[in-house]
Coordinates of C-alpha atoms in Angstrom, one line a residue:
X1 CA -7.6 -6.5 28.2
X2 CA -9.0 -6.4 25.1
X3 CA -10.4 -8.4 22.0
X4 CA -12.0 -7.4 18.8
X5 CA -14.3 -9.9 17.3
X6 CA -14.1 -9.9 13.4
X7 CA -10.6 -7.9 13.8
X8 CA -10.3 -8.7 9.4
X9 CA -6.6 -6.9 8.9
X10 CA -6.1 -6.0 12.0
X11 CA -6.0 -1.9 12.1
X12 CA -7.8 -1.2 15.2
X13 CA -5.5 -3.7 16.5
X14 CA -2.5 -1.9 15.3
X15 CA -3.5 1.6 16.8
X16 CA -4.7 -0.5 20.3
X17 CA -1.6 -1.8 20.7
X18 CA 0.2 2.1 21.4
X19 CA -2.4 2.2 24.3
X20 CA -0.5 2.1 27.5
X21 CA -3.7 1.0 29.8
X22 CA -3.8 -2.4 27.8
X23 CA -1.1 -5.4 28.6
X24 CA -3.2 -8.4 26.4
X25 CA -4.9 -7.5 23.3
X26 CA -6.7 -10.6 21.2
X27 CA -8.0 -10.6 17.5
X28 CA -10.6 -13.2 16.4
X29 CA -11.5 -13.3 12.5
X30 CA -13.0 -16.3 11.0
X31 CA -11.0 -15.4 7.6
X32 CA -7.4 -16.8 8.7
X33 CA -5.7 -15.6 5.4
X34 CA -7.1 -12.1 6.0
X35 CA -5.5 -11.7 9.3
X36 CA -2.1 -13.1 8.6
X37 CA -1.7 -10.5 5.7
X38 CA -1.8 -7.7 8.2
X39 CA 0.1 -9.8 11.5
X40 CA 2.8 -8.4 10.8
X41 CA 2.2 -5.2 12.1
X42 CA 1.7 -6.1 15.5
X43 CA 4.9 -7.9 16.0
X44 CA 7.4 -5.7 18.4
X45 CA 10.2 -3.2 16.9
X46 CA 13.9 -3.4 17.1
X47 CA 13.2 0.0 19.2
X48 CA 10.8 -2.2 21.6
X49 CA 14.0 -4.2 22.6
X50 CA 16.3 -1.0 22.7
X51 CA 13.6 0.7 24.9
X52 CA 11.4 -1.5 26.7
X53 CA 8.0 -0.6 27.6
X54 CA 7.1 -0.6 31.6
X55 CA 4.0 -2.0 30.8
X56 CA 3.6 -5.8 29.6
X57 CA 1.5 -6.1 26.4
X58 CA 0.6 -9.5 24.8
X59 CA -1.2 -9.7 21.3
X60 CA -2.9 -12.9 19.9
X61 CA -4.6 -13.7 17.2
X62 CA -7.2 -16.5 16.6
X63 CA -8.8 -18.0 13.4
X64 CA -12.2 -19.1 14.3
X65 CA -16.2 -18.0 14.8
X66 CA -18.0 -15.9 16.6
X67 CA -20.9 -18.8 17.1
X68 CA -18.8 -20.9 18.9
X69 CA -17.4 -20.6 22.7
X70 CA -13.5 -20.8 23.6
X71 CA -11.7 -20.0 27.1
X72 CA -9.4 -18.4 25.4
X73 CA -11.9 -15.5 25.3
X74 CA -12.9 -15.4 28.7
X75 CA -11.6 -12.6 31.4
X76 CA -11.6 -9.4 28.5
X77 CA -12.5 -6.2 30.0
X78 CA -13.6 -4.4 26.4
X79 CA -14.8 -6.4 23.5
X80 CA -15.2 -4.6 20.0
X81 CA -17.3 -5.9 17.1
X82 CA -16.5 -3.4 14.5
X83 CA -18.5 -4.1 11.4
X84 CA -19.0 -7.4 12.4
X85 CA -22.8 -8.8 12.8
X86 CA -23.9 -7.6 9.5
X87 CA -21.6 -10.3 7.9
X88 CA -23.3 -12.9 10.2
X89 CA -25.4 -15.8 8.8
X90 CA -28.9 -15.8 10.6
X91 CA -27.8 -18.8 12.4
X92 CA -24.7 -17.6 13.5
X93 CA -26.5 -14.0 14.8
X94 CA -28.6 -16.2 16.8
X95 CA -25.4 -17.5 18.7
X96 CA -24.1 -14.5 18.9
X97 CA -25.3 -12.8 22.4
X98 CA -24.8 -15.6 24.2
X99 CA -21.2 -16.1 23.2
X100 CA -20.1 -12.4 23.9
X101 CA -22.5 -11.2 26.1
X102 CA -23.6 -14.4 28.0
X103 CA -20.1 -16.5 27.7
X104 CA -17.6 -13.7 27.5
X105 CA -19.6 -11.4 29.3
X106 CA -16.9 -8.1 29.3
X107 CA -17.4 -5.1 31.4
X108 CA -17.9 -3.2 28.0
X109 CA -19.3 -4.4 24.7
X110 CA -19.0 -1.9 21.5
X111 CA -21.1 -3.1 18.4
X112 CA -20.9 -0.6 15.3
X113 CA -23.2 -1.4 11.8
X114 CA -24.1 0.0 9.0
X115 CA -27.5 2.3 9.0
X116 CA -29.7 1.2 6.3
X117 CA -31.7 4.6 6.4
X118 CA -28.2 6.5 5.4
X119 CA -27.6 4.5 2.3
X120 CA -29.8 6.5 0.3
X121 CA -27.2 9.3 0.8
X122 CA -24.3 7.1 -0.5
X123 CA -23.3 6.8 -4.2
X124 CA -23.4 3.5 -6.1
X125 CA -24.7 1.4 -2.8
X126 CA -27.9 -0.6 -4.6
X127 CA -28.9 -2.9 -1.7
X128 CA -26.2 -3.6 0.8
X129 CA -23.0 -1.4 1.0
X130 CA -20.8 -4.8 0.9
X131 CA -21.8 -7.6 -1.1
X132 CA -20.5 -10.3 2.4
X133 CA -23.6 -8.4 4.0
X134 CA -26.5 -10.9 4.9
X135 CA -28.4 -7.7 6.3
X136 CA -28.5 -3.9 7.1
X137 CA -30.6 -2.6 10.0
X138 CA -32.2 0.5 10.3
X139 CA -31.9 2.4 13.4
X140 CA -35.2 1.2 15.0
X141 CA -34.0 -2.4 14.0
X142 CA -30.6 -2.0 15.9
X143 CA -31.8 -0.3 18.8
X144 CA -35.0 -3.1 19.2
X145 CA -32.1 -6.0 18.8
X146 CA -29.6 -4.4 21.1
X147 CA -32.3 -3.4 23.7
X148 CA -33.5 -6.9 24.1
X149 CA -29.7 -8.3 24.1
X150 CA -28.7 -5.7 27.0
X151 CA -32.3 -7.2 28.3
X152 CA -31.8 -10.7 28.5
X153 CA -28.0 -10.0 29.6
X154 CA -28.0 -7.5 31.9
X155 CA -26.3 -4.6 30.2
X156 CA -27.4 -1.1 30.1
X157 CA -26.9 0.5 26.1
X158 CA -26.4 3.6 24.9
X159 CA -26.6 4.1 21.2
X160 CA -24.2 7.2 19.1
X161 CA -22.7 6.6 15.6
X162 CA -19.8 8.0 13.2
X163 CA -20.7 10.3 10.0
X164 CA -23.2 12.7 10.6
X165 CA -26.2 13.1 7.9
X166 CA -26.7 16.9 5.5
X167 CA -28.0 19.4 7.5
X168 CA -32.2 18.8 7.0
X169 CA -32.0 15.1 7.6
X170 CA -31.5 14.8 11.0
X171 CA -33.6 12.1 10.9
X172 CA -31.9 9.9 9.1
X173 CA -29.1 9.0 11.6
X174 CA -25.3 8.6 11.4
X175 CA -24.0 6.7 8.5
X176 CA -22.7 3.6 11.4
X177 CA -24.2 3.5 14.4
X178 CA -23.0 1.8 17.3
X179 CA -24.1 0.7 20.7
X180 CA -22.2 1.0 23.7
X181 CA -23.2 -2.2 26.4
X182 CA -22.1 -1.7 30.0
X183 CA -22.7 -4.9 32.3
X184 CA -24.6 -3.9 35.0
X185 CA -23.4 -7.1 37.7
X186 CA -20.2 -8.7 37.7
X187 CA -20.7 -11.6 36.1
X188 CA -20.8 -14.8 38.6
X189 CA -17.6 -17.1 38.4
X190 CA -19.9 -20.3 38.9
X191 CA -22.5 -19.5 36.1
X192 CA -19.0 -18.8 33.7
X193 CA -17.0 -22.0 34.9
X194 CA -20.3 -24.0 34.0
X195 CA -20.5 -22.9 30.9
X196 CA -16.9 -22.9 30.1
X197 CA -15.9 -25.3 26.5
X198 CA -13.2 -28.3 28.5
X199 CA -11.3 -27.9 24.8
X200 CA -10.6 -24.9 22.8
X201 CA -11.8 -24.6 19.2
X202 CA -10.1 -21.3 18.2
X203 CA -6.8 -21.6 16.4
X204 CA -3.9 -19.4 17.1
X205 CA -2.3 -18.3 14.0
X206 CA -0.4 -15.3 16.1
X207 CA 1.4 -14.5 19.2
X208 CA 3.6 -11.8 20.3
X209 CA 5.1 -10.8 23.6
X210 CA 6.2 -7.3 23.8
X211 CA 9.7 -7.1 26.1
X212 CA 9.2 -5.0 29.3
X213 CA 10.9 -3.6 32.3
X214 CA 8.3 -6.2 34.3
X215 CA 10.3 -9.4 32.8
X216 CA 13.3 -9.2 35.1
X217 CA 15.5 -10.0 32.1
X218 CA 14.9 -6.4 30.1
X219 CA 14.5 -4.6 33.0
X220 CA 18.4 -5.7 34.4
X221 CA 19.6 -4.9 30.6
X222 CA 18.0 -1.4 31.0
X223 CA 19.4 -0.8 34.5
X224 CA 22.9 -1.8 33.0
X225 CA 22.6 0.1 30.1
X226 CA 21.2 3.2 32.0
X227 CA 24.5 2.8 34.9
X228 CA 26.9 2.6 31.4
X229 CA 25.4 5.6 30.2
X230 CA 25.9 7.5 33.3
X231 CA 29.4 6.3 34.0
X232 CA 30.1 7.8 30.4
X233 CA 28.9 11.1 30.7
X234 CA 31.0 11.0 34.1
X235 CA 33.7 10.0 32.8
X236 CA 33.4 12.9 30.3
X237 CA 33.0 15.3 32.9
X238 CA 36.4 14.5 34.6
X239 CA 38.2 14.2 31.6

């Protein structure tokens, strides 16, 4: 199970979805209009109804913030935040570890942003490389915020990154850098049912079941179709 917090048009959504290891994928994005541009894409295929997966997959999307709690959230093995806390008011970035790491609280939490020491090396990027971004962290400011998250949370972090500086400036990091949390404890089922919202606050503006061989109804279609099939080509034979 996995969700991707600030999900915008969806992509990394998209290519998750051809994953065969994941059965419920979830999108969160507090820009509703953004996501249902792209929702589209993540409905099934006339070919998912010809040929049914064996696996089950369910993908949701919900309109809402990553400040506030919902159960709808709770139970996700991986949790992405691609891009995402840069765009965060300072109140909001506050709220923020104790939502996904403290309320959510996956086996696996990735966290990409943009390295402020690389932007020197980018063309026509003044202050911030997107004008939504309320802040861009160098690498000693990530790693101190993410250290003292995986701290307070009990996550281990590792930290890599995507786009490698000119030979020479090793120094100045990837262009985004990301941190990798790992929870060290299962979390405790009391200390998440106390903490649990009684009413949801997330809106879903998306659902779609994919048909599989695991709803009893596809999987009888694909047996008959399967034994038509065969009787054919038998037929054939004999003939």
């Amino acid at each position: 199970q996995v969700a991707d917090l600030g999900c915008a048009d969806c992509s990394l959504l998209w290519m998750l979805k051809f994953c065969s290891c994941i059965e419920v994928l979830a999108g969160l994005d507090i820009c509703a209009n953004v996501m249902k541009e792209k929702m589209h894409t993540l409905s099934p295929l006339p070919v998912d109804y010809l040929q049914p997966s064996e696996r089950s997959l369910t993908i949701t999307l919900h309109h809402g913030s990553v400040a506030h709690k919902d159960p709808c959230m709770l139970g996700f093995d991986l949790v992405t935040c691609i891009e995402l806390i840069e765009h965060l008011e300072e109140s909001e970035l506050k709220k923020f570890p104790e939502v996904v790491f403290g309320f959510m609280a996956p086996s696996i939490v990735v966290i990409s942003t943009p390295n402020s020491e690389f932007n020197p090396l980018l063309p026509r990027v003044m202050l911030y490389r997107h004008p939504d971004h309320k802040f861009e962290w160098s690498q000693a400011q990530f790693q101190s915020w993410a250290l003292e998250t995986a701290r307070c949370y009990d996550y281990s972090v590792e930290f890599t990154g995507v786009g490698h500086p000119p030979t020479g400036m090793e120094k100045v990091g990837f262009c985004t850098q990301i941190g990798v949390f790992v929870r060290k404890y299962p979390p405790t089922g009391e200390s998440v049912q106390s903490e649990k919202p009684t009413e949801a606050v997330y809106k879903t503006v998306f659902k779609a079941v994919y048909p599989s061989l695991k709803d009893e109804k596809y999987l009888q279609n694909a047996v008959i179709s399967e034994v038509i099939f065969t009787a054919q080509i038998i037929k054939h034979r004999l003939m």
